[in-house]
Amino acid sequence: MENGVAAGKSLPNEDRARKTTYDDRFIATAGNLFQKLVNWRRDFHRHPEVGWTEFRTAAIIAAELSALGFAVRAGREVVEPGARTGVPHPDSMLAAKKRALQLGAEPAWVEKLEDGLTGVVGVWETGRPGPTVAFRFDIDALPIREADTATHVPYRQGYASRIDGVMHACGHDGHAAIGLGLATWIAEGVDGLTGTVKLIFQPAEEGSRGAKAMVAAGILDEVDYLLSGHIGLMATRQNQVVCGVTDFFASLKWDVRFDGVAAHAGFAPHEGRNALLAAATAAVQLHAIARHSSGVSRINVGRLEGGESRNAIASHALLQLELRATTNEVLGYLETEAGRIIHAAAQMYGVHAEITLVGESIAAPCDPALLDIVEACARDEELATNVVRTLPFNASEDITYMMEAVQKRGSLATYMLFGTELAAGHHNAAFDFREETMPLAVNLYGRVLKRISAKT
């Protein structure tokens, strides 16, 4: 047995006594879909792509949705180019595009995604009056080299990353598979659905870079309900459901470039302006920013590099940092203080500092009225072994831009967690989750969609 499911077997819950025909429909569907979910997830896991380079992943998703009968929008139709942050160098995107084509992605879809506009939206019109319900799934991987030890299930079973230095270390491969599973369930012709369903497959969640650009493209303008979720995180009990979260951290991700003047460190140090010392001073002082009484905050300098050699005054340095806070107001305070410190450190050493925004997110709440619906559906779901209304998130996720967009219109949003046992923590080279978590997510999303449809 691997990942908690014996190869070729149905889910353990499939033979349990069912409460109602309604449950029969969902559990049977999950069982039929399970192998497809596993196949999708493992394919995405073998071929991970970092944010704004997900050409193969997005092309496969678009092709699958189209084959199921969804109206598919992709590329510039769903991503506003000017609203993107943290866009890779064009050479990196071109290499990813070529690799996607070499690995069999349909050329027409790859071209549609053009310069890294790798978002996809599938639209299903039921033909009956009703609300527009959107589900969001993130699809990008991380720049992490995957573990290659015998204890790591993806490596042992042959579906570990084939792209050196890149892996799905956060479960987005599972999220993409769940989205396709929900699409399959919808396309089977489920009775009773009304209105419109939008399945949003978002690039560049890591680093909080993708959601804002999709919001700017207008894909949420008519949405009445928005749901998204994540495998694992604080939900570490297998098949646990967390209906919503509190304490999203608003965040800013900065790259800071310090430019000084090079000089010989021995006979002419006075002619130089040391950019590396300016960056190091800023790094230390950033961690000394006073905490704010109105909310929790986090500051982290994650990378510092610069200089040319030991006997030369460093003419350049790069500082990469992030700021996080539980409220947008506290984040604004951190932003002001961090900017002041960076420019003060630059002035101390007579160098220039330039701050580039490469990612951002905001804080947003989950709506109690939608939590009520999710909780009722979760308690009806036989695959769910434990239901929790909310847990604190204590991290950042740019889904909050989508949540804010619908909530400003008076619509409802929530962000769920799907419990799983983890082989290692998120963003770890040995990360892996139990694949039987995916049918639970498909079932629950389907139940919520049916419940919302029944309300109209």
mmCIF file of N, CA, C and O in Angstrom, residues 3 41 144 146-147 149 151-154 167-171 230-233 235-236 420-434:
data_model
loop_
_atom_site.group_PDB
_atom_site.id
_atom_site.type_symbol
_atom_site.label_atom_id
_atom_site.label_comp_id
_atom_site.label_asym_id
_atom_site.label_seq_id
_atom_site.Cartn_x
_atom_site.Cartn_y
_atom_site.Cartn_z
ATOM 1 N N ASN A 3 0.844 5.637 -0.181
ATOM 2 C CA ASN A 3 -0.021 6.798 0.015
ATOM 3 C C ASN A 3 -1.355 6.416 0.631
ATOM 4 O O ASN A 3 -2.378 7.066 0.418
ATOM 5 N N ARG A 41 -2.580 13.626 -10.981
ATOM 6 C CA ARG A 41 -1.668 14.142 -9.964
ATOM 7 C C ARG A 41 -0.240 13.690 -10.232
ATOM 8 O O ARG A 41 0.707 14.488 -10.156
ATOM 9 N N ILE A 144 12.579 23.692 -5.798
ATOM 10 C CA ILE A 144 13.156 22.807 -4.788
ATOM 11 C C ILE A 144 13.539 21.496 -5.476
ATOM 12 O O ILE A 144 12.763 20.969 -6.280
ATOM 13 N N GLU A 146 13.749 17.674 -5.542
ATOM 14 C CA GLU A 146 12.999 16.633 -4.840
ATOM 15 C C GLU A 146 13.910 15.566 -4.249
ATOM 16 O O GLU A 146 14.942 15.203 -4.838
ATOM 17 N N ALA A 147 13.509 15.042 -3.091
ATOM 18 C CA ALA A 147 14.260 13.973 -2.431
ATOM 19 C C ALA A 147 14.357 12.750 -3.341
ATOM 20 O O ALA A 147 13.399 12.406 -4.050
ATOM 21 N N THR A 149 15.396 9.534 -2.158
ATOM 22 C CA THR A 149 15.674 8.446 -1.227
ATOM 23 C C THR A 149 14.599 7.377 -1.331
ATOM 24 O O THR A 149 13.473 7.643 -1.772
ATOM 25 N N THR A 151 12.821 6.087 0.876
ATOM 26 C CA THR A 151 11.656 6.317 1.733
ATOM 27 C C THR A 151 10.665 7.304 1.125
ATOM 28 O O THR A 151 9.556 7.450 1.638
ATOM 29 N N HIS A 152 11.060 7.978 0.048
ATOM 30 C CA HIS A 152 10.194 8.977 -0.586
ATOM 31 C C HIS A 152 9.337 8.282 -1.636
ATOM 32 O O HIS A 152 9.846 7.795 -2.657
ATOM 33 N N VAL A 153 8.041 8.215 -1.403
ATOM 34 C CA VAL A 153 7.142 7.415 -2.238
ATOM 35 C C VAL A 153 7.186 7.821 -3.714
ATOM 36 O O VAL A 153 7.288 6.961 -4.595
ATOM 37 N N PRO A 154 7.110 9.116 -4.059
ATOM 38 C CA PRO A 154 7.174 9.455 -5.490
ATOM 39 C C PRO A 154 8.450 8.960 -6.162
ATOM 40 O O PRO A 154 8.415 8.522 -7.320
ATOM 41 N N MET A 167 10.017 21.020 -7.993
ATOM 42 C CA MET A 167 9.121 19.946 -7.554
ATOM 43 C C MET A 167 7.813 20.518 -7.027
ATOM 44 O O MET A 167 7.729 21.698 -6.658
ATOM 45 N N HIS A 168 6.809 19.674 -7.002
ATOM 46 C CA HIS A 168 5.556 20.014 -6.333
ATOM 47 C C HIS A 168 5.714 19.667 -4.856
ATOM 48 O O HIS A 168 5.500 18.532 -4.436
ATOM 49 N N ALA A 169 6.105 20.668 -4.073
ATOM 50 C CA ALA A 169 6.354 20.473 -2.649
ATOM 51 C C ALA A 169 5.280 21.123 -1.792
ATOM 52 O O ALA A 169 5.482 21.336 -0.595
ATOM 53 N N CYS A 170 4.119 21.418 -2.404
ATOM 54 C CA CYS A 170 3.056 22.069 -1.646
ATOM 55 C C CYS A 170 1.671 21.516 -1.970
ATOM 56 O O CYS A 170 0.674 22.010 -1.478
ATOM 57 N N GLY A 171 1.597 20.501 -2.837
ATOM 58 C CA GLY A 171 0.314 19.877 -3.120
ATOM 59 C C GLY A 171 -0.466 20.466 -4.264
ATOM 60 O O GLY A 171 -1.614 20.063 -4.504
ATOM 61 N N HIS A 230 -6.923 23.894 0.269
ATOM 62 C CA HIS A 230 -5.541 23.413 0.238
ATOM 63 C C HIS A 230 -5.459 22.056 0.925
ATOM 64 O O HIS A 230 -6.096 21.815 1.949
ATOM 65 N N ILE A 231 -4.660 21.187 0.357
ATOM 66 C CA ILE A 231 -4.353 19.909 0.986
ATOM 67 C C ILE A 231 -3.360 20.137 2.114
ATOM 68 O O ILE A 231 -2.329 20.790 1.930
ATOM 69 N N GLY A 232 -3.659 19.601 3.305
ATOM 70 C CA GLY A 232 -2.706 19.617 4.397
ATOM 71 C C GLY A 232 -2.653 20.928 5.152
ATOM 72 O O GLY A 232 -3.648 21.417 5.655
ATOM 73 N N LEU A 233 -1.451 21.498 5.249
ATOM 74 C CA LEU A 233 -1.179 22.665 6.091
ATOM 75 C C LEU A 233 -1.548 22.347 7.543
ATOM 76 O O LEU A 233 -1.013 21.403 8.110
ATOM 77 N N ALA A 235 -4.298 21.136 8.606
ATOM 78 C CA ALA A 235 -5.198 19.965 8.654
ATOM 79 C C ALA A 235 -4.361 18.703 8.446
ATOM 80 O O ALA A 235 -4.182 18.230 7.322
ATOM 81 N N THR A 236 -3.839 18.156 9.518
ATOM 82 C CA THR A 236 -2.911 17.023 9.437
ATOM 83 C C THR A 236 -3.565 15.689 9.786
ATOM 84 O O THR A 236 -2.894 14.653 9.743
ATOM 85 N N THR A 420 -4.730 15.621 5.567
ATOM 86 C CA THR A 420 -3.948 14.499 5.057
ATOM 87 C C THR A 420 -2.741 14.282 5.951
ATOM 88 O O THR A 420 -2.237 15.214 6.576
ATOM 89 N N GLU A 421 -2.304 13.046 6.001
ATOM 90 C CA GLU A 421 -1.033 12.762 6.652
ATOM 91 C C GLU A 421 0.084 13.116 5.669
ATOM 92 O O GLU A 421 0.011 12.789 4.489
ATOM 93 N N LEU A 422 1.106 13.782 6.166
ATOM 94 C CA LEU A 422 2.190 14.269 5.316
ATOM 95 C C LEU A 422 3.474 13.506 5.597
ATOM 96 O O LEU A 422 3.790 13.206 6.745
ATOM 97 N N ALA A 423 4.207 13.220 4.529
ATOM 98 C CA ALA A 423 5.511 12.583 4.693
ATOM 99 C C ALA A 423 6.534 13.569 5.239
ATOM 100 O O ALA A 423 7.469 13.193 5.937
ATOM 101 N N ALA A 424 6.375 14.836 4.901
ATOM 102 C CA ALA A 424 7.220 15.927 5.390
ATOM 103 C C ALA A 424 6.422 17.213 5.215
ATOM 104 O O ALA A 424 5.408 17.239 4.511
ATOM 105 N N GLY A 425 6.894 18.282 5.825
ATOM 106 C CA GLY A 425 6.155 19.525 5.774
ATOM 107 C C GLY A 425 6.151 20.159 4.392
ATOM 108 O O GLY A 425 6.941 19.805 3.511
ATOM 109 N N HIS A 426 5.264 21.109 4.200
ATOM 110 C CA HIS A 426 5.176 21.840 2.942
ATOM 111 C C HIS A 426 6.487 22.571 2.661
ATOM 112 O O HIS A 426 7.179 23.025 3.573
ATOM 113 N N HIS A 427 6.831 22.659 1.388
ATOM 114 C CA HIS A 427 8.057 23.297 0.910
ATOM 115 C C HIS A 427 9.299 22.540 1.371
ATOM 116 O O HIS A 427 10.383 23.120 1.497
ATOM 117 N N ASN A 428 9.150 21.243 1.589
ATOM 118 C CA ASN A 428 10.249 20.363 1.974
ATOM 119 C C ASN A 428 10.522 19.404 0.820
ATOM 120 O O ASN A 428 9.601 18.960 0.133
ATOM 121 N N ALA A 429 11.776 19.039 0.612
ATOM 122 C CA ALA A 429 12.141 18.172 -0.510
ATOM 123 C C ALA A 429 11.496 16.798 -0.425
ATOM 124 O O ALA A 429 11.366 16.105 -1.435
ATOM 125 N N ALA A 430 11.079 16.384 0.774
ATOM 126 C CA ALA A 430 10.456 15.072 0.955
ATOM 127 C C ALA A 430 8.936 15.171 1.092
ATOM 128 O O ALA A 430 8.280 14.199 1.478
ATOM 129 N N PHE A 431 8.356 16.326 0.726
ATOM 130 C CA PHE A 431 6.907 16.502 0.850
ATOM 131 C C PHE A 431 6.147 15.472 0.021
ATOM 132 O O PHE A 431 6.505 15.161 -1.114
ATOM 133 N N ASP A 432 5.079 14.940 0.607
ATOM 134 C CA ASP A 432 4.149 14.065 -0.107
ATOM 135 C C ASP A 432 2.875 13.975 0.721
ATOM 136 O O ASP A 432 2.901 14.139 1.946
ATOM 137 N N PHE A 433 1.739 13.756 0.067
ATOM 138 C CA PHE A 433 0.465 13.628 0.764
ATOM 139 C C PHE A 433 -0.207 12.328 0.351
ATOM 140 O O PHE A 433 0.151 11.707 -0.650
ATOM 141 N N ARG A 434 -1.203 11.920 1.100
ATOM 142 C CA ARG A 434 -1.935 10.705 0.775
ATOM 143 C C ARG A 434 -2.976 11.007 -0.296
ATOM 144 O O ARG A 434 -3.820 11.885 -0.142
#
